[in-house]
PDB file of C-alpha atoms in Angstrom:
ATOM      1  CA  MET N   1       7.832 -19.129  -2.542  1.00 51.00           C
ATOM      2  CA  THR N   2      11.601 -19.424  -2.967  1.00 55.00           C
ATOM      3  CA  SER N   3      13.605 -16.921  -4.791  1.00 59.00           C
ATOM      4  CA  GLN N   4      15.961 -18.196  -7.385  1.00 66.00           C
ATOM      5  CA  LYS N   5      19.544 -17.039  -6.775  1.00 69.00           C
ATOM      6  CA  THR N   6      21.147 -15.679  -9.918  1.00 72.00           C
ATOM      7  CA  PRO N   7      24.875 -16.178 -10.126  1.00 75.00           C
ATOM      8  CA  GLN N   8      27.080 -13.276  -9.711  1.00 87.00           C
ATOM      9  CA  THR N   9      28.768 -12.380 -12.824  1.00 88.00           C
ATOM     10  CA  MET N  10      31.454  -9.781 -13.846  1.00 91.00           C
ATOM     11  CA  LYS N  11      32.755  -8.124 -17.034  1.00 93.00           C
ATOM     12  CA  PRO N  12      35.684  -9.760 -18.743  1.00 93.00           C
ATOM     13  CA  ALA N  13      37.857  -6.703 -17.795  1.00 93.00           C
ATOM     14  CA  THR N  14      37.191  -7.308 -14.066  1.00 93.00           C
ATOM     15  CA  ALA N  15      37.785 -10.931 -14.321  1.00 93.00           C
ATOM     16  CA  ALA N  16      41.139 -10.342 -16.185  1.00 94.00           C
ATOM     17  CA  LYS N  17      42.145  -7.906 -13.452  1.00 94.00           C
ATOM     18  CA  LYS N  18      41.391 -10.407 -10.761  1.00 93.00           C
ATOM     19  CA  LEU N  19      43.302 -12.996 -12.612  1.00 93.00           C
ATOM     20  CA  GLY N  20      46.323 -10.627 -13.226  1.00 93.00           C
ATOM     21  CA  VAL N  21      46.285 -10.814 -16.916  1.00 95.00           C
ATOM     22  CA  TYR N  22      46.150  -8.404 -19.891  1.00 95.00           C
ATOM     23  CA  LEU N  23      42.525  -8.600 -21.270  1.00 94.00           C
ATOM     24  CA  GLU N  24      43.514  -8.014 -24.905  1.00 94.00           C
ATOM     25  CA  ALA N  25      45.745 -11.023 -24.766  1.00 94.00           C
ATOM     26  CA  THR N  26      43.089 -13.430 -23.539  1.00 93.00           C
ATOM     27  CA  PRO N  27      41.102 -15.602 -25.884  1.00 93.00           C
ATOM     28  CA  GLY N  28      38.171 -14.142 -27.763  1.00 91.00           C
ATOM     29  CA  GLU N  29      35.585 -16.085 -25.956  1.00 90.00           C
ATOM     30  CA  PHE N  30      36.829 -14.839 -22.594  1.00 91.00           C
ATOM     31  CA  GLN N  31      36.757 -11.227 -23.908  1.00 92.00           C
ATOM     32  CA  GLU N  32      33.257 -11.428 -25.339  1.00 91.00           C
ATOM     33  CA  GLY N  33      31.422 -13.117 -22.533  1.00 86.00           C
ATOM     34  CA  VAL N  34      30.706 -12.702 -18.883  1.00 90.00           C
ATOM     35  CA  VAL N  35      32.407 -14.465 -16.200  1.00 90.00           C
ATOM     36  CA  SER N  36      30.553 -15.946 -13.190  1.00 91.00           C
ATOM     37  CA  ARG N  37      32.137 -16.182  -9.674  1.00 92.00           C
ATOM     38  CA  ASP N  38      32.224 -19.871 -10.045  1.00 91.00           C
ATOM     39  CA  GLU N  39      34.048 -19.671 -13.361  1.00 92.00           C
ATOM     40  CA  LEU N  40      36.544 -17.289 -11.903  1.00 92.00           C
ATOM     41  CA  ASN N  41      37.143 -19.619  -9.021  1.00 93.00           C
ATOM     42  CA  ALA N  42      37.605 -22.509 -11.354  1.00 93.00           C
ATOM     43  CA  LEU N  43      40.033 -20.512 -13.544  1.00 93.00           C
ATOM     44  CA  GLN N  44      42.039 -19.533 -10.322  1.00 93.00           C
ATOM     45  CA  ALA N  45      41.969 -23.055  -8.905  1.00 94.00           C
ATOM     46  CA  ASP N  46      42.847 -24.982 -12.103  1.00 93.00           C
ATOM     47  CA  PRO N  47      44.160 -22.496 -14.742  1.00 93.00           C
ATOM     48  CA  PRO N  48      43.899 -23.596 -18.339  1.00 94.00           C
ATOM     49  CA  GLU N  49      46.987 -23.503 -20.514  1.00 95.00           C
ATOM     50  CA  TRP N  50      46.209 -20.085 -22.054  1.00 94.00           C
ATOM     51  CA  LEU N  51      46.012 -18.523 -18.580  1.00 94.00           C
ATOM     52  CA  ARG N  52      49.225 -20.194 -17.371  1.00 95.00           C
ATOM     53  CA  GLU N  53      50.977 -19.042 -20.501  1.00 94.00           C
ATOM     54  CA  LEU N  54      49.726 -15.442 -20.124  1.00 94.00           C
ATOM     55  CA  ARG N  55      50.908 -15.324 -16.463  1.00 94.00           C
ATOM     56  CA  ARG N  56      54.198 -16.839 -17.396  1.00 94.00           C
ATOM     57  CA  ASN N  57      55.109 -14.897 -20.488  1.00 94.00           C
ATOM     58  CA  GLY N  58      52.666 -11.992 -20.816  1.00 91.00           C
ATOM     59  CA  PRO N  59      52.028  -9.543 -22.193  1.00 95.00           C
ATOM     60  CA  HIS N  60      51.371  -8.268 -18.696  1.00 95.00           C
ATOM     61  CA  PRO N  61      48.962  -5.558 -17.294  1.00 94.00           C
ATOM     62  CA  ARG N  62      50.505  -2.475 -15.712  1.00 94.00           C
ATOM     63  CA  PRO N  63      50.190  -3.635 -12.035  1.00 93.00           C
ATOM     64  CA  VAL N  64      52.107  -6.918 -12.856  1.00 93.00           C
ATOM     65  CA  MET N  65      54.758  -5.051 -14.879  1.00 95.00           C
ATOM     66  CA  ALA N  66      55.298  -2.559 -12.100  1.00 94.00           C
ATOM     67  CA  ALA N  67      55.592  -5.364  -9.486  1.00 94.00           C
ATOM     68  CA  LYS N  68      58.052  -7.303 -11.670  1.00 94.00           C
ATOM     69  CA  LEU N  69      60.130  -4.235 -12.029  1.00 94.00           C
ATOM     70  CA  GLY N  70      59.891  -3.149  -8.340  1.00 93.00           C
ATOM     71  CA  ILE N  71      58.419   0.267  -9.190  1.00 94.00           C
ATOM     72  CA  SER N  72      54.905   1.976  -9.043  1.00 92.00           C
ATOM     73  CA  ILE N  73      52.527   2.134 -11.808  1.00 92.00           C
ATOM     74  CA  GLY N  74      53.216   5.834 -12.001  1.00 93.00           C
ATOM     75  CA  GLY N  75      56.826   5.003 -12.453  1.00 92.00           C
ATOM     76  CA  LEU N  76      56.083   3.015 -15.445  1.00 93.00           C
ATOM     77  CA  ALA N  77      54.399   6.202 -16.971  1.00 93.00           C
ATOM     78  CA  ARG N  78      57.330   8.418 -15.970  1.00 92.00           C
ATOM     79  CA  GLY N  79      59.642   5.883 -17.663  1.00 91.00           C
ATOM     80  CA  GLY N  80      57.652   6.094 -20.857  1.00 92.00           C
ATOM     81  CA  ILE N  81      56.262   2.587 -20.633  1.00 92.00           C
ATOM     82  CA  THR N  82      52.715   2.763 -21.999  1.00 92.00           C
ATOM     83  CA  ASP N  83      52.295  -0.556 -23.772  1.00 93.00           C
ATOM     84  CA  PRO N  84      52.124  -4.003 -22.051  1.00 95.00           C
ATOM     85  CA  LEU N  85      55.508  -5.815 -21.873  1.00 95.00           C
ATOM     86  CA  THR N  86      56.214  -9.597 -22.068  1.00 96.00           C
ATOM     87  CA  THR N  87      58.338 -11.243 -19.408  1.00 96.00           C
ATOM     88  CA  GLU N  88      61.209 -11.300 -21.898  1.00 96.00           C
ATOM     89  CA  GLN N  89      60.935  -7.556 -22.408  1.00 96.00           C
ATOM     90  CA  ILE N  90      60.749  -6.917 -18.662  1.00 96.00           C
ATOM     91  CA  ASP N  91      63.900  -9.118 -18.019  1.00 96.00           C
ATOM     92  CA  ALA N  92      65.703  -7.230 -20.820  1.00 95.00           C
ATOM     93  CA  LEU N  93      64.755  -3.988 -19.130  1.00 95.00           C
ATOM     94  CA  LYS N  94      66.093  -5.168 -15.776  1.00 94.00           C
ATOM     95  CA  GLN N  95      69.385  -6.213 -17.501  1.00 95.00           C
ATOM     96  CA  GLU N  96      69.669  -2.869 -19.160  1.00 95.00           C
ATOM     97  CA  ASN N  97      68.664  -0.953 -16.042  1.00 92.00           C
ATOM     98  CA  PRO N  98      68.234   2.439 -17.479  1.00 94.00           C
ATOM     99  CA  GLY N  99      68.595   5.511 -15.291  1.00 93.00           C
ATOM    100  CA  TRP N 100      64.892   6.039 -15.019  1.00 94.00           C
ATOM    101  CA  LEU N 101      64.349   2.491 -13.760  1.00 94.00           C
ATOM    102  CA  GLU N 102      67.112   2.929 -11.114  1.00 94.00           C
ATOM    103  CA  ARG N 103      65.621   6.213 -10.007  1.00 94.00           C
ATOM    104  CA  GLU N 104      62.038   4.682  -9.770  1.00 93.00           C
ATOM    105  CA  ARG N 105      63.328   1.738  -7.759  1.00 94.00           C
ATOM    106  CA  ALA N 106      65.041   4.067  -5.339  1.00 94.00           C
ATOM    107  CA  THR N 107      61.870   6.106  -5.060  1.00 92.00           C
ATOM    108  CA  GLN N 108      59.793   2.961  -4.451  1.00 91.00           C
ATOM    109  CA  ALA N 109      62.325   1.771  -1.777  1.00 91.00           C
ATOM    110  CA  GLU N 110      61.905   5.207   0.007  1.00 92.00           C
ATOM    111  CA  VAL N 111      58.131   4.888  -0.110  1.00 89.00           C
ATOM    112  CA  ARG N 112      58.337   1.420   1.387  1.00 89.00           C
ATOM    113  CA  LYS N 113      60.691   2.586   4.137  1.00 91.00           C
ATOM    114  CA  GLU N 114      58.485   5.560   5.020  1.00 91.00           C
ATOM    115  CA  ALA N 115      55.403   3.436   5.136  1.00 88.00           C
ATOM    116  CA  LEU N 116      57.172   1.033   7.438  1.00 90.00           C
ATOM    117  CA  ARG N 117      58.209   3.967   9.681  1.00 90.00           C
ATOM    118  CA  VAL N 118      54.697   5.288   9.877  1.00 89.00           C
ATOM    119  CA  LYS N 119      53.324   1.732  10.653  1.00 88.00           C
ATOM    120  CA  GLU N 120      55.821   1.353  13.434  1.00 87.00           C
ATOM    121  CA  LYS N 121      55.067   4.708  14.786  1.00 86.00           C
ATOM    122  CA  ASN N 122      51.351   3.975  14.815  1.00 87.00           C
ATOM    123  CA  THR N 123      51.731   0.662  16.569  1.00 86.00           C
ATOM    124  CA  ARG N 124      53.749   2.309  19.383  1.00 81.00           C
ATOM    125  CA  SER N 125      51.042   5.044  19.840  1.00 69.00           C
TER     126      SER N 125
END
């Protein structure tokens, strides 16, 4: 007797997170269904136009926005950014470079510097 292997599936929110896109901006059929591991791999290997467009122009989820701005997700919240931003809005924010963004970038640079120092210390030990 052979057991039939069921395909591994995930919720649309999990798939959107793995794809680096904002779930609410994805097509309705993506949001309402389940995504198999094979479908996710296919989307990553050969993204359809809607996925390429979302990755290029947004709106973007918080981790992507934070990375594009060079700050932490917490820094977004401290800066009052609660809604998803498009690439155009992120670029405008970078150009404007408000005080909070400058402070958050400096904080993030310090965090990276400290992490590097700790890593170097640990490798010498």
